[in-house]
mmCIF file of C-alpha atoms and ligand atoms in Angstrom:
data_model
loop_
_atom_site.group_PDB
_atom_site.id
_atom_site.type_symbol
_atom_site.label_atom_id
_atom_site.label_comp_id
_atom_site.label_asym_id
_atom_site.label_seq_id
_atom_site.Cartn_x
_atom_site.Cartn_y
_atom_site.Cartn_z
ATOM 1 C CA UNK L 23 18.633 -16.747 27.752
ATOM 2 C CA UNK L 24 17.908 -12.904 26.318
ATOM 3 C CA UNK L 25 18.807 -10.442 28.529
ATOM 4 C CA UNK L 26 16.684 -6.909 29.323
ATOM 5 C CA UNK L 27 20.115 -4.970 28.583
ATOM 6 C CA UNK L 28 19.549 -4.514 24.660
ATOM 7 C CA UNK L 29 16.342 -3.147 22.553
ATOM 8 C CA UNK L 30 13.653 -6.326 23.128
ATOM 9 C CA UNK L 31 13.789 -8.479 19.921
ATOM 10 C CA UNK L 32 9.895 -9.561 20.104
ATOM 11 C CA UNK L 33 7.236 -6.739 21.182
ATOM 12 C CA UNK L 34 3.812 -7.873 21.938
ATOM 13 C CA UNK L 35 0.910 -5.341 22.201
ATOM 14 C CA UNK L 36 -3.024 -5.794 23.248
ATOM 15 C CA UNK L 37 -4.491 -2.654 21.252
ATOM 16 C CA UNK L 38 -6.874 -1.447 23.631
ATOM 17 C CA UNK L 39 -8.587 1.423 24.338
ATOM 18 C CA UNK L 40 -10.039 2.615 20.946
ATOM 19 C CA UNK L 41 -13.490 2.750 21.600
ATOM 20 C CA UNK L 42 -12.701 4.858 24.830
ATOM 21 C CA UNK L 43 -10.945 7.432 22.269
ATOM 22 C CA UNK L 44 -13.785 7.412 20.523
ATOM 23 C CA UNK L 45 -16.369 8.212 23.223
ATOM 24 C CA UNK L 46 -14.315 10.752 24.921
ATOM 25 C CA UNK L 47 -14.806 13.133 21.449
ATOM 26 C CA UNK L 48 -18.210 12.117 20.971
ATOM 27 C CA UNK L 49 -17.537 10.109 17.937
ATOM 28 C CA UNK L 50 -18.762 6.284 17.051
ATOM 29 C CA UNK L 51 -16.676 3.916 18.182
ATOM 30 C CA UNK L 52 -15.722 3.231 14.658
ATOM 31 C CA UNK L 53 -13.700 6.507 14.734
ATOM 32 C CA UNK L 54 -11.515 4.821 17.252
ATOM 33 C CA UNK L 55 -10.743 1.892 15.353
ATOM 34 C CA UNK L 56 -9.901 3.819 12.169
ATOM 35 C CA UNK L 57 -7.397 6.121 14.158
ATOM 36 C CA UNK L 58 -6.470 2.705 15.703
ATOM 37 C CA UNK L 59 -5.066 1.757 12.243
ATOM 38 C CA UNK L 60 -3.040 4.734 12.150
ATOM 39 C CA UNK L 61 -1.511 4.197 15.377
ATOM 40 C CA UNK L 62 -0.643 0.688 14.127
ATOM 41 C CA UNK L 63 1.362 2.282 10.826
ATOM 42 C CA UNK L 64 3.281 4.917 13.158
ATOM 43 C CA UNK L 65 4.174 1.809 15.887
ATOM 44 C CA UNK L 66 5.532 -0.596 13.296
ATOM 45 C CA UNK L 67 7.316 2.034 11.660
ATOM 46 C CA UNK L 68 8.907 2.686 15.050
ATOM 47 C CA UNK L 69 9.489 -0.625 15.656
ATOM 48 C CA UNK L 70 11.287 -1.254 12.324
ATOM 49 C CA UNK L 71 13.523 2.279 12.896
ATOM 50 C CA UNK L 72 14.778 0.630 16.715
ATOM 51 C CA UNK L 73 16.101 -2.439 15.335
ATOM 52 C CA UNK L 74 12.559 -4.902 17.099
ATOM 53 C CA UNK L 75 12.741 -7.825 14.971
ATOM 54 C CA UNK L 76 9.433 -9.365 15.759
ATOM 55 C CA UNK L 77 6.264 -6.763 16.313
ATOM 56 C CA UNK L 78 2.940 -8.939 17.241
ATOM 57 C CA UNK L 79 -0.305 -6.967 17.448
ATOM 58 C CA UNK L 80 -3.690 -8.312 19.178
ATOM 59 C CA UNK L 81 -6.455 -6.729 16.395
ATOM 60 C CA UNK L 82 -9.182 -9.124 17.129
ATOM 61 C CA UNK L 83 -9.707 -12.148 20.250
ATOM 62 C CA UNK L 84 -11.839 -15.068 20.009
ATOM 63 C CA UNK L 85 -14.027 -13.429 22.487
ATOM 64 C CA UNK L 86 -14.560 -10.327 20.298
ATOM 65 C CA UNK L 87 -17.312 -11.993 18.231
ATOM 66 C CA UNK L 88 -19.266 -11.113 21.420
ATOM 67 C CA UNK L 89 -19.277 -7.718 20.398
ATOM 68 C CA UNK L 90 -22.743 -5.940 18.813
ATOM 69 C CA UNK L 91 -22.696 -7.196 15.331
ATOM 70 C CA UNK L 92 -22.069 -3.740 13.154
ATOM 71 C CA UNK L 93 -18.819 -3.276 15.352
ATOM 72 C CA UNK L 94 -17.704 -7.046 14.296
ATOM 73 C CA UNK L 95 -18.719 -5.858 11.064
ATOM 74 C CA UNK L 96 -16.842 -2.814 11.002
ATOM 75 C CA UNK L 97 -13.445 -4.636 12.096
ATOM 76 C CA UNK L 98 -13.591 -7.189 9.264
ATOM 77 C CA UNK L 99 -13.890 -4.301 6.631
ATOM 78 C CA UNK L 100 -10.912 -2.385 8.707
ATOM 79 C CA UNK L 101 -9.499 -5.406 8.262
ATOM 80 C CA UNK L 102 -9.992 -5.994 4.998
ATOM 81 C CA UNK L 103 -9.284 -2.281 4.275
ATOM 82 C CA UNK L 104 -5.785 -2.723 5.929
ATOM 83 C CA UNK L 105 -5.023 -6.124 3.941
ATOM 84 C CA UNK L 106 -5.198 -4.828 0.716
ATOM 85 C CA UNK L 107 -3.975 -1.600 0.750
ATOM 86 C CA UNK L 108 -0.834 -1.381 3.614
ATOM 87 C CA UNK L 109 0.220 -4.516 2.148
ATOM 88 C CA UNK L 110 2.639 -3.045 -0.113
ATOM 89 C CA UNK L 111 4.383 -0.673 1.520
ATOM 90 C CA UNK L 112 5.023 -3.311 4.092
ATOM 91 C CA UNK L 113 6.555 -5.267 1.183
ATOM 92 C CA UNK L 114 8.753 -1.974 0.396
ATOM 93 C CA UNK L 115 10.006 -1.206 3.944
ATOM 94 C CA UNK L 116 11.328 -5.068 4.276
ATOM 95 C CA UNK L 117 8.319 -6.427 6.446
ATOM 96 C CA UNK L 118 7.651 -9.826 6.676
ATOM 97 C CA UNK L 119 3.430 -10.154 7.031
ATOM 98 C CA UNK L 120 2.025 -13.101 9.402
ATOM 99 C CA UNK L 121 -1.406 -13.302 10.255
ATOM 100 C CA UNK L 122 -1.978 -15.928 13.526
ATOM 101 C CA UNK L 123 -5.313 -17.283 14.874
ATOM 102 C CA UNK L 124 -8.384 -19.305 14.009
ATOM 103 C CA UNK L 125 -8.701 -18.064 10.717
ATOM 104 C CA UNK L 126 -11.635 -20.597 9.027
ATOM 105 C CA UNK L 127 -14.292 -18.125 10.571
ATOM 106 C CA UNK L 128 -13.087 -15.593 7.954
ATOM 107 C CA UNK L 129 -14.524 -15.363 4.399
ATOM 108 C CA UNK L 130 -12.595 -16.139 1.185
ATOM 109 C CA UNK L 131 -11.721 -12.717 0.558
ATOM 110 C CA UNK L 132 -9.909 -12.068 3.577
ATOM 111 C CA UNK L 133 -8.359 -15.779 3.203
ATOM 112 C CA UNK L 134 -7.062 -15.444 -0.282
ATOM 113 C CA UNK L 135 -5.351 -11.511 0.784
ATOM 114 C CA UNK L 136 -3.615 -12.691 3.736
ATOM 115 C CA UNK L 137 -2.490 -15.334 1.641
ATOM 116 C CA UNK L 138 -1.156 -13.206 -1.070
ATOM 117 C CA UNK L 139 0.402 -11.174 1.719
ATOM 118 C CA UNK L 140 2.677 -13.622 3.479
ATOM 119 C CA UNK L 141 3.468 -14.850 0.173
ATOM 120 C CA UNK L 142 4.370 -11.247 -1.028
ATOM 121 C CA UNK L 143 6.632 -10.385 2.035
ATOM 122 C CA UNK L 144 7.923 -13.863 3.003
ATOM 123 C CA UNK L 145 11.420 -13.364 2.492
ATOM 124 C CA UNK L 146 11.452 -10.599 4.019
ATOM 125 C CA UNK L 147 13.923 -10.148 6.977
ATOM 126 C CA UNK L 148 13.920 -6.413 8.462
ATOM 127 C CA UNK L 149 10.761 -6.844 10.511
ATOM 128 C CA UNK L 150 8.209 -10.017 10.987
ATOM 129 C CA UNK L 151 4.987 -7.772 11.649
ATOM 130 C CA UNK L 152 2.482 -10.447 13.320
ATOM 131 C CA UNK L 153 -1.120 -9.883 13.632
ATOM 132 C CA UNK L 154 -3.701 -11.884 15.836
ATOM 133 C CA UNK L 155 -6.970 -12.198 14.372
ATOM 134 C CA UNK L 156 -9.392 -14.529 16.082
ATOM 135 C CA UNK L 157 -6.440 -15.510 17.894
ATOM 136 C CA UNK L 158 -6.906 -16.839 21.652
ATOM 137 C CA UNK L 159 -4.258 -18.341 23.608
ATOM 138 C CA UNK L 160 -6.185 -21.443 24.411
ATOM 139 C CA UNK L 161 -6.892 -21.973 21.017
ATOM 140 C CA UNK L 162 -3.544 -22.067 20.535
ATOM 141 C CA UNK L 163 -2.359 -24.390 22.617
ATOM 142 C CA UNK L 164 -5.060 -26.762 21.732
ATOM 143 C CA UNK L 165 -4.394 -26.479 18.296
ATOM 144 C CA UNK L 166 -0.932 -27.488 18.553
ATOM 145 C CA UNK L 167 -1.739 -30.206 21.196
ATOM 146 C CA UNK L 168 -4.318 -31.297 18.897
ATOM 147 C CA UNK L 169 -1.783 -31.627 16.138
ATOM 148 C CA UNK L 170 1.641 -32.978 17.705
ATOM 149 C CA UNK L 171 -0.799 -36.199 18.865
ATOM 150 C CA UNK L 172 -2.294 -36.332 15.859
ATOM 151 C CA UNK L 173 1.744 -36.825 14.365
ATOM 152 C CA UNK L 174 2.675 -38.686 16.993
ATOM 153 C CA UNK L 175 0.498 -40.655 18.401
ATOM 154 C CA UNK L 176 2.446 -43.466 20.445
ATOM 155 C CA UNK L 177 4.148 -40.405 22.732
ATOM 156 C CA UNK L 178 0.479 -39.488 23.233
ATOM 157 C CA UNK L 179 -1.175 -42.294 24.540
ATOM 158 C CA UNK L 180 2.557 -43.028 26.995
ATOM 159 C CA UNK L 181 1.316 -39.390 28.103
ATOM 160 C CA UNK L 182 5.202 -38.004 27.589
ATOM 161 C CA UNK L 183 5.135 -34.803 26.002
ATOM 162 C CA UNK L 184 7.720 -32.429 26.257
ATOM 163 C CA UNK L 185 7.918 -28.899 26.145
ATOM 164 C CA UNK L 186 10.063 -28.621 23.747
ATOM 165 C CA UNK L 187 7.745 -30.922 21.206
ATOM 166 C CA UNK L 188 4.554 -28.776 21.681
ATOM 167 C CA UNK L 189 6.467 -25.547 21.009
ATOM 168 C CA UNK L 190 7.045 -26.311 17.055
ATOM 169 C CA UNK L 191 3.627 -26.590 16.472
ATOM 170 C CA UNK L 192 2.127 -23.380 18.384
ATOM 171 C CA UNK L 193 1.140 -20.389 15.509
ATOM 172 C CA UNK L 194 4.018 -18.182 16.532
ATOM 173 C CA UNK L 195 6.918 -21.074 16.377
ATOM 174 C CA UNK L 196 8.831 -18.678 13.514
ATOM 175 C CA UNK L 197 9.382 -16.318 16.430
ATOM 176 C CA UNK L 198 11.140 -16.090 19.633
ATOM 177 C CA UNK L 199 8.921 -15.453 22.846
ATOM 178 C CA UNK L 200 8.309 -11.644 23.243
ATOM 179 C CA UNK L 201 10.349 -10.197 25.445
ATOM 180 C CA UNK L 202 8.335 -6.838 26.058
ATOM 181 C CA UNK L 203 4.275 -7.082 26.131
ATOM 182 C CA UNK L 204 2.901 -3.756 26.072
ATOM 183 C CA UNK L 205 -0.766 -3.338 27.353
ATOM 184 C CA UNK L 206 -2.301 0.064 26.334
ATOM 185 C CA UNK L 207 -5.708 1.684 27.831
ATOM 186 C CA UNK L 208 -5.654 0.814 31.532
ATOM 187 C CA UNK L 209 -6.382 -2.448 31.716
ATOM 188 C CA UNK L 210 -4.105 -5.167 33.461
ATOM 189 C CA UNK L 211 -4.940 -8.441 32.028
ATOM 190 C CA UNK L 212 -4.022 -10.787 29.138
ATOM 191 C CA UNK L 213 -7.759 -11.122 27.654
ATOM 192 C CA UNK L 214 -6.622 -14.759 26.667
ATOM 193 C CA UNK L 215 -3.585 -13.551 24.070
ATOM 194 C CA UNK L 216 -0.400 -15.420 23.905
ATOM 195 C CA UNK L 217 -0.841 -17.615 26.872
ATOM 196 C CA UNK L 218 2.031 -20.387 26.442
ATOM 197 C CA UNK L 219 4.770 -17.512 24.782
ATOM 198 C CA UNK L 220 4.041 -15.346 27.557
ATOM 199 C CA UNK L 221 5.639 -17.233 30.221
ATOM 200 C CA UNK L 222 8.486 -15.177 31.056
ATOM 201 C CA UNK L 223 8.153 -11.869 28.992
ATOM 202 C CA UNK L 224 8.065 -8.862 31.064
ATOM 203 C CA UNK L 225 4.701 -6.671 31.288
ATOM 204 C CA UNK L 226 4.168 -2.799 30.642
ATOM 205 C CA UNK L 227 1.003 -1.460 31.177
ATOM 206 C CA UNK L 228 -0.090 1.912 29.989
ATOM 207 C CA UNK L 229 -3.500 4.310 30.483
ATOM 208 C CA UNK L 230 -2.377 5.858 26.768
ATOM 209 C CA UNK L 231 -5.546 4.686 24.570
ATOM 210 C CA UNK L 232 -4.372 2.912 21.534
ATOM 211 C CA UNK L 233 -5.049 5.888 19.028
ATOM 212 C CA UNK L 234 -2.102 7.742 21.088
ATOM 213 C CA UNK L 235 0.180 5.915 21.478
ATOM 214 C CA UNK L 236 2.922 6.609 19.300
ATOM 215 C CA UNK L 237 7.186 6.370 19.521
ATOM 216 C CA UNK L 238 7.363 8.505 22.291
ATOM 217 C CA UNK L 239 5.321 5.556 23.631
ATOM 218 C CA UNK L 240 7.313 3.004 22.807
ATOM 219 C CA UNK L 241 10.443 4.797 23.770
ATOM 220 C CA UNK L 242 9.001 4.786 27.670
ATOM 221 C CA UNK L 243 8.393 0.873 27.335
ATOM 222 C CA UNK L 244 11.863 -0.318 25.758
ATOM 223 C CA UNK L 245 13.034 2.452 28.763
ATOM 224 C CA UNK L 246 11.481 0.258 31.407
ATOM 225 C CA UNK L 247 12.339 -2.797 29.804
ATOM 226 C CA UNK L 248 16.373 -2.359 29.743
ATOM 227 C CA UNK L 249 15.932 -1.226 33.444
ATOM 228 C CA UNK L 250 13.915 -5.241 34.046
ATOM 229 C CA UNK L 251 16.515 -7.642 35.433
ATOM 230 C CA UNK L 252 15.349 -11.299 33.376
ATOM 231 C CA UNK L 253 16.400 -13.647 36.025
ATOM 232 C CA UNK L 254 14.458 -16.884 34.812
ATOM 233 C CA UNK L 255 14.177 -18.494 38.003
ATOM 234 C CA UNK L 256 17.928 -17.403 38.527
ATOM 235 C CA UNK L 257 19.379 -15.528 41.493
ATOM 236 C CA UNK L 258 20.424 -11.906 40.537
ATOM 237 C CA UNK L 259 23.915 -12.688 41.351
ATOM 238 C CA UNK L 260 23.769 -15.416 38.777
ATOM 239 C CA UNK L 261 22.266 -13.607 36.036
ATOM 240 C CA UNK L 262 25.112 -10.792 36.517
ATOM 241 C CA UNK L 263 28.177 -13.178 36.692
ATOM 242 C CA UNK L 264 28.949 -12.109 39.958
ATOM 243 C CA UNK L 265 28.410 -16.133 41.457
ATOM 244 C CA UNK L 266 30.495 -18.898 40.455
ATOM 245 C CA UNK L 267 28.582 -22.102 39.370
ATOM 246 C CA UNK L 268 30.786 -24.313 42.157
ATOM 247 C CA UNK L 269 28.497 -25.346 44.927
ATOM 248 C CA UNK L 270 29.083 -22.851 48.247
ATOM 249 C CA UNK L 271 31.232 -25.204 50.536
ATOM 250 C CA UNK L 272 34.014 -25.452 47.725
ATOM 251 C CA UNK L 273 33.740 -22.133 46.952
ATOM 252 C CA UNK L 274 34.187 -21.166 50.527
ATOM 253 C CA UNK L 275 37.263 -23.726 50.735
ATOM 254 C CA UNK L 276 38.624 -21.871 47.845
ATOM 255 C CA UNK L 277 38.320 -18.774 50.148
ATOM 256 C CA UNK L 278 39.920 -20.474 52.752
ATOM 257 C CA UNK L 279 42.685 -21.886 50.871
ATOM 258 C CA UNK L 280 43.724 -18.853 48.648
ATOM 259 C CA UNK L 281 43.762 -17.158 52.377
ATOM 260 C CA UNK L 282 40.932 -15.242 51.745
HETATM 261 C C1 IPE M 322 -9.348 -2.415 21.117
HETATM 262 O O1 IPE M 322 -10.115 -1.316 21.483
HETATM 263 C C2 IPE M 322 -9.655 -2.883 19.737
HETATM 264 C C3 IPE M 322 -10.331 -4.200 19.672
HETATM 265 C C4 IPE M 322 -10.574 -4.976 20.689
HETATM 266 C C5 IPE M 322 -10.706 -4.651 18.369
HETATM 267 P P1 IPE M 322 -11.531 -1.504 22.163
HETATM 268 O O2 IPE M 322 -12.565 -1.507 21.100
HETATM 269 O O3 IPE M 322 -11.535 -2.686 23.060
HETATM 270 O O4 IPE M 322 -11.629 -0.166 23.009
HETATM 271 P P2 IPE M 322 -12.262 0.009 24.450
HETATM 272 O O5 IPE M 322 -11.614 -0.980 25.365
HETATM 273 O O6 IPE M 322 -13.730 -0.232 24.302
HETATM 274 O O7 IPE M 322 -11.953 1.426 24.816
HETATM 275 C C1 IPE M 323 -8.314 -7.432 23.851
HETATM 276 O O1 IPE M 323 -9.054 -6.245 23.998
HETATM 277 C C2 IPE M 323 -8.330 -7.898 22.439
HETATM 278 C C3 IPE M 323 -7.761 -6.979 21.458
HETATM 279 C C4 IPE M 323 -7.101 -5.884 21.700
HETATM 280 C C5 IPE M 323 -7.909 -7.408 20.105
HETATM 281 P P1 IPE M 323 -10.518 -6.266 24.593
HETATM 282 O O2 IPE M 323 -10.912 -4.854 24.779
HETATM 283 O O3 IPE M 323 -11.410 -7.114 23.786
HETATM 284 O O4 IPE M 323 -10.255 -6.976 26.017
HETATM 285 P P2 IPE M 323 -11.223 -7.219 27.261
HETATM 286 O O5 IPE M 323 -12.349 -8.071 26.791
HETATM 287 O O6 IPE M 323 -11.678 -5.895 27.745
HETATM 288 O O7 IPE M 323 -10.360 -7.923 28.252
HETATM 289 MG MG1 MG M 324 -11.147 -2.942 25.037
#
């Protein structure tokens, strides 16, 4: 069971708020995604300098296709862009590349660079950078329920699935649950991200558009995070030691006995 005392070893963050940016200086949205890129260099940077082990990054949602077709346009060649030219420097710094989601509605290009990218950066151990591209949360779970009765199809049809069996098989299962998700641009929702691995990670919501948030940014999220008490269905007086695990009668006979 982690506890909220220590820098959070998996940080989650929905990227929102760039087209906002954007539209408060007058520019296209585009301008918001580009500066959206830099914000994304400065925040895994940050990440790496703290000691975060796992950063994952929502870039684009299933439901983002619904967007006007020259902005869907315009993320694929950001995304692109970013692919084949941050990918080394990741590689330098000791970052581990993973790209999650439904990726068959990308073209070859974009297949055969995220490819060479986890390849590249594989063993790498400082930081696993994450992103989720035509990812949804749904899809997710499907995906793995689709494929653990697929492999095991007796358990299936006796209807006797454990947790633990569908976990293996969901896109993140190289990395713990996040402990921190980080929401920037005012919204409070989950937009269908990591709906199974978010079970029990504490929330931070911030009005800071995307573009501005930086370390300083960060900094006030890990802040509120050490201050969260993960109790995990616990009491408090559990999770701080300060309860014995013997039921209360004995424990009050112990009282008793010890003269207490
Ligand atoms: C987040 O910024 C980036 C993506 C969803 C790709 P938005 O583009 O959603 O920005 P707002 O919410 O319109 O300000
Ligand atoms: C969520 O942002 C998805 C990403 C950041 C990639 P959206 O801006 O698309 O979320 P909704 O649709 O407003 O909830
Ligand atoms: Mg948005």
């Amino acid at each position: 069971m982690p506890t909220a005392t220590r820098v959070p070893r998996h940080v989650a963050i929905i990227m929102d708020g760039n087209g906002r940016w954007a539209k408060a200086r007058r520019l296209p949205r585009f301008a918001g995604h580009r500066r959206g890129v830099e914000a994304v260099r400065t925040v895994v940077k940050a990440c790496a300098e703290r000691g975060i082990e796992y950063l994952t990054l929502f870039a684009f949602s299933s439901e983002n296709w619904r967007r006007p077709a020259e902005e869907v346009d315009l993320l694929m060649r950001l995304f692109h862009g970013a692919l084949t030219q941050e990918v080394e420097s990741l590689h330098r710094n000791g970052i581990r590349l993973k790209i999650v989601g439904d990726l068959a509605r990308f073209g070859e290009r974009i297949h055969a660079l995220i490819e060479n990218g986890e390849r590249l950066t594989a063993d790498n151990r400082r930081l696993t950078l994450t992103i989720a591209a035509n990812y949804g949360g749904r899809w997710d779970i499907l995906q793995a329920l689709s494929r653990l009765v697929r492999d095991d199809p007796a358990a299936a049809s006796a209807g006797m699935f454990k947790e633990e069996q569908l976990a293996p098989y969901l896109s993140m299962s190289y990395a713990p649950e996040p402990d921190l998700f980080v929401r920037t641009g005012g919204e409070q929702r989950i937009s269908n991200f990591l709906l199974w691995q978010l079970a029990y990670t504490e929330l931070w919501f911030t009005e800071t558009l995307w573009p501005d948030f930086d370390a300083g940014s960060l900094d006030a999220a890990i802040d509120s995070y050490r201050r969260r008490e993960r109790r995990f269905g616990r009491t408090s007086e559990q999770v701080t030691g300060s309860a014995t695990d013997e039921p209360q009668e004995s424990a009050a006979a112990g009282l008793a006995a010890a003269g207490g």
